[in-house]
Amino acid sequence: MSGDNVNMYGGSGNTGIQNNHFAPPAADSGSPELQEAVRELLRLVGELRGQLPPVSARALDDNLPALAGGADAPQGPEERHRALLAVAGIAATVSTVGEPVVEAVRKVLGLLGAV
């Protein structure tokens, strides 16, 4: 059987339906494909950093621990997601120079099941 299965118990004037949709399981943080995508992102971020104004470079640096996933990295998928979006935003401000970083962020987000 496919489609929605709706059960209503009591009340009057019940309207609407709540659908709970879940993202596909995220790639294992230890998966080789995800690790390679993060390494490539960090390489591209390193190249981009030298082309940014100092204030943007510092903002980029603030997000690197969450991307790299080191011992001093903030824990949690929300923090990594926030950092990925911040890096993509910074990269987008420098137009075509930042496009490879934006694409690398999209790839990592896809592997994490966040896109």
mmCIF file of C-alpha atoms in Angstrom:
data_model
loop_
_atom_site.group_PDB
_atom_site.id
_atom_site.type_symbol
_atom_site.label_atom_id
_atom_site.label_comp_id
_atom_site.label_asym_id
_atom_site.label_seq_id
_atom_site.Cartn_x
_atom_site.Cartn_y
_atom_site.Cartn_z
ATOM 1 C CA MET A 1 0.000 0.000 0.000
ATOM 2 C CA SER A 2 1.360 3.417 -0.862
ATOM 3 C CA GLY A 3 0.319 6.937 -0.030
ATOM 4 C CA ASP A 4 -0.632 8.502 3.266
ATOM 5 C CA ASN A 5 -2.256 6.538 6.049
ATOM 6 C CA VAL A 6 -4.292 8.926 8.198
ATOM 7 C CA ASN A 7 -5.833 8.099 11.570
ATOM 8 C CA MET A 8 -7.835 10.661 13.551
ATOM 9 C CA TYR A 9 -8.877 10.148 17.125
ATOM 10 C CA GLY A 10 -11.388 12.527 18.643
ATOM 11 C CA GLY A 11 -11.699 16.253 18.213
ATOM 12 C CA SER A 12 -13.620 18.202 15.655
ATOM 13 C CA GLY A 13 -12.618 20.402 12.773
ATOM 14 C CA ASN A 14 -9.378 18.465 12.218
ATOM 15 C CA THR A 15 -7.652 19.774 9.120
ATOM 16 C CA GLY A 16 -4.247 19.287 7.605
ATOM 17 C CA ILE A 17 -1.699 16.529 7.700
ATOM 18 C CA GLN A 18 1.846 16.464 8.980
ATOM 19 C CA ASN A 19 4.362 14.666 6.793
ATOM 20 C CA ASN A 20 7.700 13.864 8.342
ATOM 21 C CA HIS A 21 10.406 13.580 5.719
ATOM 22 C CA PHE A 22 13.906 12.606 6.620
ATOM 23 C CA ALA A 23 17.126 13.231 4.762
ATOM 24 C CA PRO A 24 18.935 10.217 3.401
ATOM 25 C CA PRO A 25 21.547 8.856 5.772
ATOM 26 C CA ALA A 26 24.634 11.022 5.792
ATOM 27 C CA ALA A 27 27.868 9.614 4.493
ATOM 28 C CA ASP A 28 30.028 8.134 7.183
ATOM 29 C CA SER A 29 32.453 10.848 8.291
ATOM 30 C CA GLY A 30 35.169 8.244 7.847
ATOM 31 C CA SER A 31 34.174 7.427 4.265
ATOM 32 C CA PRO A 32 37.092 7.807 1.852
ATOM 33 C CA GLU A 33 34.991 9.828 -0.593
ATOM 34 C CA LEU A 34 33.995 12.363 2.082
ATOM 35 C CA GLN A 35 37.544 12.598 3.430
ATOM 36 C CA GLU A 36 38.890 13.255 -0.063
ATOM 37 C CA ALA A 37 36.219 15.897 -0.728
ATOM 38 C CA VAL A 38 37.099 17.687 2.535
ATOM 39 C CA ARG A 39 40.832 17.547 1.714
ATOM 40 C CA GLU A 40 40.134 19.077 -1.694
ATOM 41 C CA LEU A 41 37.953 21.764 -0.116
ATOM 42 C CA LEU A 42 40.684 22.658 2.377
ATOM 43 C CA ARG A 43 43.243 22.849 -0.443
ATOM 44 C CA LEU A 44 41.001 25.197 -2.425
ATOM 45 C CA VAL A 45 40.289 27.301 0.662
ATOM 46 C CA GLY A 46 44.037 27.650 1.191
ATOM 47 C CA GLU A 47 44.440 28.942 -2.358
ATOM 48 C CA LEU A 48 41.504 31.320 -2.000
ATOM 49 C CA ARG A 49 42.667 32.722 1.343
ATOM 50 C CA GLY A 50 45.580 34.616 -0.225
ATOM 51 C CA GLN A 51 43.204 36.446 -2.553
ATOM 52 C CA LEU A 52 40.867 37.728 0.150
ATOM 53 C CA PRO A 53 40.889 40.967 2.131
ATOM 54 C CA PRO A 54 42.274 40.417 5.670
ATOM 55 C CA VAL A 55 38.865 40.553 7.368
ATOM 56 C CA SER A 56 37.456 37.896 5.014
ATOM 57 C CA ALA A 57 40.553 35.732 5.470
ATOM 58 C CA ARG A 58 40.061 35.852 9.265
ATOM 59 C CA ALA A 59 36.397 34.871 8.857
ATOM 60 C CA LEU A 60 37.524 31.967 6.695
ATOM 61 C CA ASP A 61 40.090 30.946 9.313
ATOM 62 C CA ASP A 62 37.405 30.985 12.017
ATOM 63 C CA ASN A 63 35.505 28.272 10.126
ATOM 64 C CA LEU A 64 38.425 25.984 9.279
ATOM 65 C CA PRO A 65 38.397 23.922 12.517
ATOM 66 C CA ALA A 66 34.804 22.814 11.906
ATOM 67 C CA LEU A 67 35.682 21.851 8.316
ATOM 68 C CA ALA A 68 38.870 19.986 9.134
ATOM 69 C CA GLY A 69 37.271 18.026 11.978
ATOM 70 C CA GLY A 70 40.387 18.117 14.140
ATOM 71 C CA ALA A 71 40.564 17.625 17.898
ATOM 72 C CA ASP A 72 39.796 21.316 18.514
ATOM 73 C CA ALA A 73 36.854 21.314 16.089
ATOM 74 C CA PRO A 74 33.395 22.200 17.361
ATOM 75 C CA GLN A 75 31.357 19.030 17.562
ATOM 76 C CA GLY A 76 28.107 18.341 15.779
ATOM 77 C CA PRO A 77 26.803 18.233 12.252
ATOM 78 C CA GLU A 78 25.071 21.591 12.681
ATOM 79 C CA GLU A 79 28.395 23.318 13.324
ATOM 80 C CA ARG A 80 30.011 21.707 10.286
ATOM 81 C CA HIS A 81 27.012 22.645 8.143
ATOM 82 C CA ARG A 82 27.165 26.241 9.404
ATOM 83 C CA ALA A 83 30.887 26.419 8.651
ATOM 84 C CA LEU A 84 30.393 25.013 5.143
ATOM 85 C CA LEU A 85 27.737 27.619 4.384
ATOM 86 C CA ALA A 86 29.921 30.404 5.794
ATOM 87 C CA VAL A 87 32.868 29.347 3.625
ATOM 88 C CA ALA A 88 30.638 29.147 0.549
ATOM 89 C CA GLY A 89 29.305 32.628 1.304
ATOM 90 C CA ILE A 90 32.790 34.082 1.622
ATOM 91 C CA ALA A 91 33.889 32.361 -1.593
ATOM 92 C CA ALA A 92 30.832 33.628 -3.454
ATOM 93 C CA THR A 93 31.796 37.237 -2.702
ATOM 94 C CA VAL A 94 34.900 36.942 -4.873
ATOM 95 C CA SER A 95 32.980 35.794 -7.950
ATOM 96 C CA THR A 96 34.728 33.420 -10.349
ATOM 97 C CA VAL A 97 37.828 33.132 -8.157
ATOM 98 C CA GLY A 98 35.721 31.573 -5.412
ATOM 99 C CA GLU A 99 33.608 29.316 -7.649
ATOM 100 C CA PRO A 100 35.786 26.193 -7.169
ATOM 101 C CA VAL A 101 35.366 26.545 -3.404
ATOM 102 C CA VAL A 102 31.592 26.926 -3.739
ATOM 103 C CA GLU A 103 31.477 23.768 -5.880
ATOM 104 C CA ALA A 104 33.639 21.876 -3.363
ATOM 105 C CA VAL A 105 31.289 22.941 -0.546
ATOM 106 C CA ARG A 106 28.319 21.674 -2.569
ATOM 107 C CA LYS A 107 30.053 18.330 -3.014
ATOM 108 C CA VAL A 108 30.762 17.963 0.716
ATOM 109 C CA LEU A 109 27.196 18.965 1.608
ATOM 110 C CA GLY A 110 25.893 16.388 -0.864
ATOM 111 C CA LEU A 111 28.047 13.673 0.671
ATOM 112 C CA LEU A 112 26.778 14.640 4.107
ATOM 113 C CA GLY A 113 23.186 14.341 2.895
ATOM 114 C CA ALA A 114 22.536 18.023 3.559
ATOM 115 C CA VAL A 115 21.587 19.054 0.027
#
